[in-house]
């Protein structure tokens, strides 16, 4: 990503899309309401956690540390989104 603003927009896009998918699946297919609510809360927590992480970068002056931070950030975010997606598919 080019800058933090674009990164935070991307985080918002993906997590909002997850929440919308949960709402849609719950409305159309009549899934378990408690499980759907838990997944919505989980997606909202992912959004707030990763936006907070994007705002607090350690060792900003060290380029290698920043690259490693964002590489780990990306891996963690993808893993969290995939985990929620798998849970949505199980609904």
Short mmCIF file of N, CA and C in Angstrom, two decimals:
data_model
loop_
_atom_site.label_atom_id
_atom_site.label_comp_id
_atom_site.label_asym_id
_atom_site.label_seq_id
_atom_site.Cartn_x
_atom_site.Cartn_y
_atom_site.Cartn_z
N UNK A 1 0.84 -1.18 0.00
CA UNK A 1 0.00 0.00 0.00
C UNK A 1 0.89 1.24 0.00
N UNK A 2 0.37 2.29 -0.54
CA UNK A 2 1.15 3.50 -0.71
C UNK A 2 1.30 4.27 0.60
N UNK A 3 0.25 4.30 1.42
CA UNK A 3 0.33 5.02 2.68
C UNK A 3 -0.64 4.44 3.69
N UNK A 4 -0.57 4.95 4.93
CA UNK A 4 -1.42 4.41 5.99
C UNK A 4 -2.90 4.65 5.72
N UNK A 5 -3.24 5.74 5.11
CA UNK A 5 -4.65 6.03 4.83
C UNK A 5 -5.24 4.96 3.91
N UNK A 6 -4.52 4.59 2.87
CA UNK A 6 -4.98 3.54 1.97
C UNK A 6 -5.04 2.19 2.68
N UNK A 7 -4.08 1.94 3.54
CA UNK A 7 -4.07 0.69 4.30
C UNK A 7 -5.31 0.60 5.20
N UNK A 8 -5.62 1.68 5.89
CA UNK A 8 -6.78 1.69 6.79
C UNK A 8 -8.09 1.59 6.00
N UNK A 9 -8.14 2.19 4.82
CA UNK A 9 -9.33 2.04 3.97
C UNK A 9 -9.50 0.59 3.54
N UNK A 10 -8.40 -0.07 3.20
CA UNK A 10 -8.45 -1.47 2.81
C UNK A 10 -8.91 -2.37 3.95
N UNK A 11 -8.42 -2.09 5.14
CA UNK A 11 -8.86 -2.84 6.32
C UNK A 11 -10.36 -2.66 6.52
N UNK A 12 -10.80 -1.42 6.42
CA UNK A 12 -12.23 -1.13 6.57
C UNK A 12 -13.06 -1.82 5.50
N UNK A 13 -12.57 -1.80 4.28
CA UNK A 13 -13.30 -2.45 3.18
C UNK A 13 -13.50 -3.93 3.45
N UNK A 14 -12.41 -4.63 3.79
CA UNK A 14 -12.49 -6.08 3.96
C UNK A 14 -13.34 -6.46 5.16
N UNK A 15 -13.18 -5.76 6.26
CA UNK A 15 -13.97 -6.12 7.44
C UNK A 15 -15.43 -5.74 7.27
N UNK A 16 -15.71 -4.62 6.64
CA UNK A 16 -17.10 -4.25 6.38
C UNK A 16 -17.76 -5.24 5.42
N UNK A 17 -16.99 -5.75 4.47
CA UNK A 17 -17.50 -6.76 3.56
C UNK A 17 -17.83 -8.05 4.30
N UNK A 18 -17.00 -8.43 5.25
CA UNK A 18 -17.29 -9.59 6.07
C UNK A 18 -18.59 -9.42 6.85
N UNK A 19 -18.75 -8.25 7.46
CA UNK A 19 -19.95 -7.98 8.25
C UNK A 19 -21.19 -8.00 7.36
N UNK A 20 -21.09 -7.42 6.18
CA UNK A 20 -22.22 -7.42 5.24
C UNK A 20 -22.57 -8.84 4.82
N UNK A 21 -21.57 -9.65 4.59
CA UNK A 21 -21.81 -11.05 4.21
C UNK A 21 -22.51 -11.81 5.33
N UNK A 22 -22.11 -11.55 6.55
CA UNK A 22 -22.75 -12.21 7.70
C UNK A 22 -24.21 -11.80 7.80
N UNK A 23 -24.48 -10.50 7.68
CA UNK A 23 -25.86 -10.01 7.73
C UNK A 23 -26.69 -10.64 6.61
N UNK A 24 -26.14 -10.68 5.42
CA UNK A 24 -26.86 -11.24 4.27
C UNK A 24 -27.16 -12.72 4.49
N UNK A 25 -26.15 -13.45 4.91
CA UNK A 25 -26.33 -14.89 5.11
C UNK A 25 -27.35 -15.15 6.21
N UNK A 26 -27.33 -14.33 7.24
CA UNK A 26 -28.28 -14.48 8.34
C UNK A 26 -29.70 -14.16 7.90
N UNK A 27 -29.86 -13.14 7.07
CA UNK A 27 -31.20 -12.73 6.63
C UNK A 27 -31.78 -13.70 5.60
N UNK A 28 -30.97 -14.14 4.67
CA UNK A 28 -31.47 -14.97 3.58
C UNK A 28 -31.60 -16.43 4.00
N UNK A 29 -30.60 -16.95 4.66
CA UNK A 29 -30.60 -18.37 4.98
C UNK A 29 -31.10 -18.68 6.38
N UNK A 30 -31.32 -17.65 7.21
CA UNK A 30 -31.82 -17.88 8.55
C UNK A 30 -30.87 -18.71 9.40
N UNK A 31 -29.62 -18.30 9.47
CA UNK A 31 -28.61 -19.04 10.21
C UNK A 31 -28.75 -18.78 11.71
N UNK A 32 -27.85 -19.35 12.48
CA UNK A 32 -27.82 -19.20 13.93
C UNK A 32 -27.52 -17.74 14.28
N UNK A 33 -28.47 -17.08 14.92
CA UNK A 33 -28.32 -15.66 15.23
C UNK A 33 -27.19 -15.39 16.21
N UNK A 34 -27.01 -16.25 17.20
CA UNK A 34 -25.96 -16.03 18.19
C UNK A 34 -24.58 -16.16 17.54
N UNK A 35 -24.41 -17.15 16.71
CA UNK A 35 -23.12 -17.35 16.03
C UNK A 35 -22.84 -16.19 15.07
N UNK A 36 -23.87 -15.73 14.37
CA UNK A 36 -23.71 -14.59 13.46
C UNK A 36 -23.31 -13.34 14.24
N UNK A 37 -23.93 -13.12 15.39
CA UNK A 37 -23.59 -11.96 16.20
C UNK A 37 -22.15 -12.03 16.69
N UNK A 38 -21.71 -13.22 17.08
CA UNK A 38 -20.32 -13.39 17.51
C UNK A 38 -19.34 -13.08 16.38
N UNK A 39 -19.69 -13.52 15.17
CA UNK A 39 -18.81 -13.25 14.02
C UNK A 39 -18.77 -11.77 13.68
N UNK A 40 -19.90 -11.08 13.83
CA UNK A 40 -19.92 -9.64 13.56
C UNK A 40 -19.03 -8.91 14.55
N UNK A 41 -19.12 -9.29 15.82
CA UNK A 41 -18.26 -8.68 16.84
C UNK A 41 -16.79 -8.99 16.55
N UNK A 42 -16.51 -10.21 16.14
CA UNK A 42 -15.13 -10.59 15.82
C UNK A 42 -14.58 -9.77 14.66
N UNK A 43 -15.39 -9.58 13.62
CA UNK A 43 -14.95 -8.78 12.47
C UNK A 43 -14.73 -7.32 12.87
N UNK A 44 -15.59 -6.80 13.72
CA UNK A 44 -15.42 -5.41 14.19
C UNK A 44 -14.15 -5.27 15.02
N UNK A 45 -13.84 -6.29 15.83
CA UNK A 45 -12.61 -6.25 16.62
C UNK A 45 -11.38 -6.34 15.73
N UNK A 46 -11.46 -7.14 14.70
CA UNK A 46 -10.35 -7.23 13.75
C UNK A 46 -10.09 -5.86 13.14
N UNK A 47 -11.15 -5.19 12.74
CA UNK A 47 -11.02 -3.87 12.13
C UNK A 47 -10.34 -2.90 13.09
N UNK A 48 -10.82 -2.82 14.31
CA UNK A 48 -10.24 -1.85 15.25
C UNK A 48 -8.82 -2.23 15.64
N UNK A 49 -8.55 -3.53 15.80
CA UNK A 49 -7.21 -3.97 16.18
C UNK A 49 -6.19 -3.64 15.10
N UNK A 50 -6.53 -3.92 13.85
CA UNK A 50 -5.55 -3.71 12.78
C UNK A 50 -5.40 -2.24 12.41
N UNK A 51 -6.42 -1.46 12.57
CA UNK A 51 -6.26 -0.01 12.36
C UNK A 51 -5.36 0.56 13.45
N UNK A 52 -5.53 0.09 14.68
CA UNK A 52 -4.66 0.54 15.77
C UNK A 52 -3.21 0.12 15.52
N UNK A 53 -3.02 -1.10 15.03
CA UNK A 53 -1.66 -1.56 14.72
C UNK A 53 -1.04 -0.75 13.60
N UNK A 54 -1.84 -0.35 12.62
CA UNK A 54 -1.32 0.46 11.51
C UNK A 54 -0.89 1.84 11.98
N UNK A 55 -1.54 2.34 13.02
CA UNK A 55 -1.21 3.66 13.54
C UNK A 55 0.04 3.67 14.42
N UNK A 56 0.44 2.52 14.94
CA UNK A 56 1.56 2.46 15.87
C UNK A 56 2.65 1.55 15.33
N UNK A 57 3.49 2.12 14.51
CA UNK A 57 4.58 1.38 13.89
C UNK A 57 5.83 1.57 14.73
N UNK A 58 6.47 0.46 15.11
CA UNK A 58 7.70 0.53 15.89
C UNK A 58 8.89 0.78 14.97
N UNK A 59 9.89 1.46 15.49
CA UNK A 59 11.16 1.69 14.79
C UNK A 59 10.95 2.26 13.39
N UNK A 60 10.29 3.40 13.31
CA UNK A 60 9.98 4.00 12.02
C UNK A 60 11.22 4.38 11.22
N UNK A 61 12.34 4.62 11.88
CA UNK A 61 13.53 5.05 11.15
C UNK A 61 14.29 3.89 10.51
N UNK A 62 14.01 2.66 10.93
CA UNK A 62 14.68 1.49 10.38
C UNK A 62 13.81 0.87 9.28
N UNK A 63 14.26 1.00 8.04
CA UNK A 63 13.45 0.52 6.89
C UNK A 63 13.20 -0.98 6.94
N UNK A 64 14.21 -1.75 7.32
CA UNK A 64 14.04 -3.20 7.37
C UNK A 64 13.02 -3.59 8.44
N UNK A 65 13.04 -2.90 9.56
CA UNK A 65 12.08 -3.20 10.64
C UNK A 65 10.66 -2.85 10.20
N UNK A 66 10.52 -1.75 9.47
CA UNK A 66 9.20 -1.35 8.99
C UNK A 66 8.68 -2.35 7.97
N UNK A 67 9.56 -2.81 7.06
CA UNK A 67 9.16 -3.82 6.08
C UNK A 67 8.73 -5.11 6.76
N UNK A 68 9.50 -5.51 7.75
CA UNK A 68 9.16 -6.73 8.50
C UNK A 68 7.85 -6.55 9.24
N UNK A 69 7.63 -5.37 9.80
CA UNK A 69 6.38 -5.08 10.51
C UNK A 69 5.19 -5.23 9.58
N UNK A 70 5.26 -4.64 8.41
CA UNK A 70 4.13 -4.69 7.48
C UNK A 70 3.97 -6.07 6.83
N UNK A 71 5.05 -6.80 6.67
CA UNK A 71 4.95 -8.16 6.17
C UNK A 71 4.18 -9.03 7.18
N UNK A 72 4.54 -8.89 8.46
CA UNK A 72 3.85 -9.63 9.52
C UNK A 72 2.41 -9.14 9.66
N UNK A 73 2.21 -7.84 9.53
CA UNK A 73 0.88 -7.24 9.60
C UNK A 73 -0.02 -7.84 8.53
N UNK A 74 0.49 -7.93 7.31
CA UNK A 74 -0.28 -8.48 6.20
C UNK A 74 -0.61 -9.95 6.42
N UNK A 75 0.37 -10.71 6.87
CA UNK A 75 0.14 -12.14 7.13
C UNK A 75 -0.92 -12.34 8.21
N UNK A 76 -0.84 -11.56 9.29
CA UNK A 76 -1.81 -11.67 10.37
C UNK A 76 -3.21 -11.28 9.91
N UNK A 77 -3.32 -10.22 9.13
CA UNK A 77 -4.62 -9.75 8.67
C UNK A 77 -5.27 -10.79 7.75
N UNK A 78 -4.51 -11.31 6.84
CA UNK A 78 -5.04 -12.32 5.91
C UNK A 78 -5.49 -13.55 6.68
N UNK A 79 -4.72 -13.97 7.67
CA UNK A 79 -5.09 -15.15 8.47
C UNK A 79 -6.39 -14.91 9.22
N UNK A 80 -6.55 -13.74 9.80
CA UNK A 80 -7.78 -13.42 10.54
C UNK A 80 -8.99 -13.37 9.62
N UNK A 81 -8.84 -12.74 8.47
CA UNK A 81 -9.96 -12.65 7.52
C UNK A 81 -10.33 -14.04 7.00
N UNK A 82 -9.35 -14.86 6.73
CA UNK A 82 -9.64 -16.22 6.26
C UNK A 82 -10.33 -17.04 7.34
N UNK A 83 -9.94 -16.86 8.59
CA UNK A 83 -10.58 -17.60 9.68
C UNK A 83 -12.06 -17.21 9.81
N UNK A 84 -12.34 -15.92 9.72
CA UNK A 84 -13.73 -15.47 9.80
C UNK A 84 -14.52 -15.95 8.57
N UNK A 85 -13.90 -15.93 7.43
CA UNK A 85 -14.57 -16.41 6.21
C UNK A 85 -14.92 -17.88 6.32
N UNK A 86 -14.04 -18.68 6.87
CA UNK A 86 -14.33 -20.09 7.07
C UNK A 86 -15.50 -20.28 8.04
N UNK A 87 -15.55 -19.46 9.08
CA UNK A 87 -16.65 -19.53 10.04
C UNK A 87 -17.97 -19.12 9.38
N UNK A 88 -17.92 -18.13 8.49
CA UNK A 88 -19.12 -17.71 7.78
C UNK A 88 -19.62 -18.84 6.91
N UNK A 89 -18.72 -19.54 6.25
CA UNK A 89 -19.12 -20.66 5.39
C UNK A 89 -19.75 -21.79 6.18
N UNK A 90 -19.39 -21.94 7.45
CA UNK A 90 -19.95 -22.99 8.29
C UNK A 90 -21.33 -22.64 8.82
N UNK A 91 -21.73 -21.37 8.75
CA UNK A 91 -23.04 -20.96 9.27
C UNK A 91 -24.17 -21.69 8.58
#
